Amino acid sequence: MTSLKYGLICFSVLFFGCSSQPTVFVYAKYLDNQQREDVTRTFEQSGKYQVELNEFDFPTSVTTNTLLYSLLLRDPDTIDAAADLSASAGFPIQRTQGLTQGNNWYTKNSMALFLLPAHLGSQAPFFVQDLVHDYLADNCDVAQSLTLAKDGTFSLQFATPNHGATKESVHGTWKYRQYPFVELQSRDSPYADFYFEIEQFRGADKVSEIDYLKLQLLNGSLPEGCAFLIGTRI
């Protein structure tokens, strides 16, 4: 019985000790593999945090390295400690703010790091990762959708007049060489077949505000005025 009680006590200490560690959610969308490893290793070696990396989009207001923390953190000192660890991993924090709403982790013992590589900085108006989406055709009856994949390939789906059923598609590679232009090059084509201009604007419906990303056709075999659109609720 004594051994059993001792074992339960040890288990409880270990369990609650681990569960009391705050979780750091690292928004690593713009980090390469080495940077992700550096951040993860730095925090894990401290023995004070659990780390979870993700590739979620940044809030539109975040343009510098930012630390957002839950107001329910059990130890407020972990905020400054996390900022110091982030800096030692190569990502000094420029903004720290408590979060009261808007994320599923804000009621937990946790914080979030939004990290940007130094060579990008806050001056870059747009990142290539921001273009990776499935877009719907806008003002373009002959097309149905456009997918820009993370591996640099694209798929352009055409539509027939009856219920928008897919008739055929075009595949190839896409490139983002300079803001605000995107080019699509079909397979076996010696040059780009489509050029689009990036447009960003904010709209709203009855539910909430929406940030839109629009690819407006500049030239190519699609009808004039064709565009592809995606919206993200704020």
Phi, psi and omega in degrees: 000318180299318180296321180296314180298318181297319180295319179294321179297315180297318179298317181297318180297315180294317183296309183287332176296316180290318184291341181279350178291130177291148177265133176254114177269111183263115175279098192251025184304325186257009181262144174277178185298319181294318179295322178295318179296319181298314181294312181299313181297318181299315181286320182292324180291338177291336180072013185246351188223154164258140186242133174229120178268147175215172178239032180291157176293151176278149168301147183297339181278350183267112180233359177224170177300122189228140174244118174250135184232148176288142178287354179259018174302134184285333180228101182302336180295340181291344179293307178296323179295320179294321178297319178295319179294320178299318179296319180292337176275000178103010183229080178297139182274126177263342184216133177231132185207141174282143182247128183251347180195168170103347178224153184285354180255359188289345178264009184247174177281078190203171175210168180230141175245125174253110191244137178236135176299145185299325184286345175274307177065183183275356183277338180294122184285340187197143181249151181300327180297334182290345182271347183286102183202170166257115184257150174258144179296143180227124181059041185209090186293335185277347183243157180246312183201165177221128177246123172255111186270159183296332182277007177089010177258160178227160175222118180253115183263125176269163184230149173267160182299332184273102174064019175067024181292142182292127178260315180201172180215161177240136181235154179174211180239153177235152181223145175236093185271324185204135177295136006249043187245141176234136179239142179242129180240118181290157177301139178069007176266137182281352182210172181292138181263333182226140173236133179235153174250133180283130174232137177235134178204165182246134176230194181197153169234198183288345183267310184194177173284154183225131172268123182255144172239122186236135174253107184264125182297131174259317173199164184142187185274357176279157179299152178300136180097350179298143178210167177229139194224145171218144180235143178237123180290142181270000000 
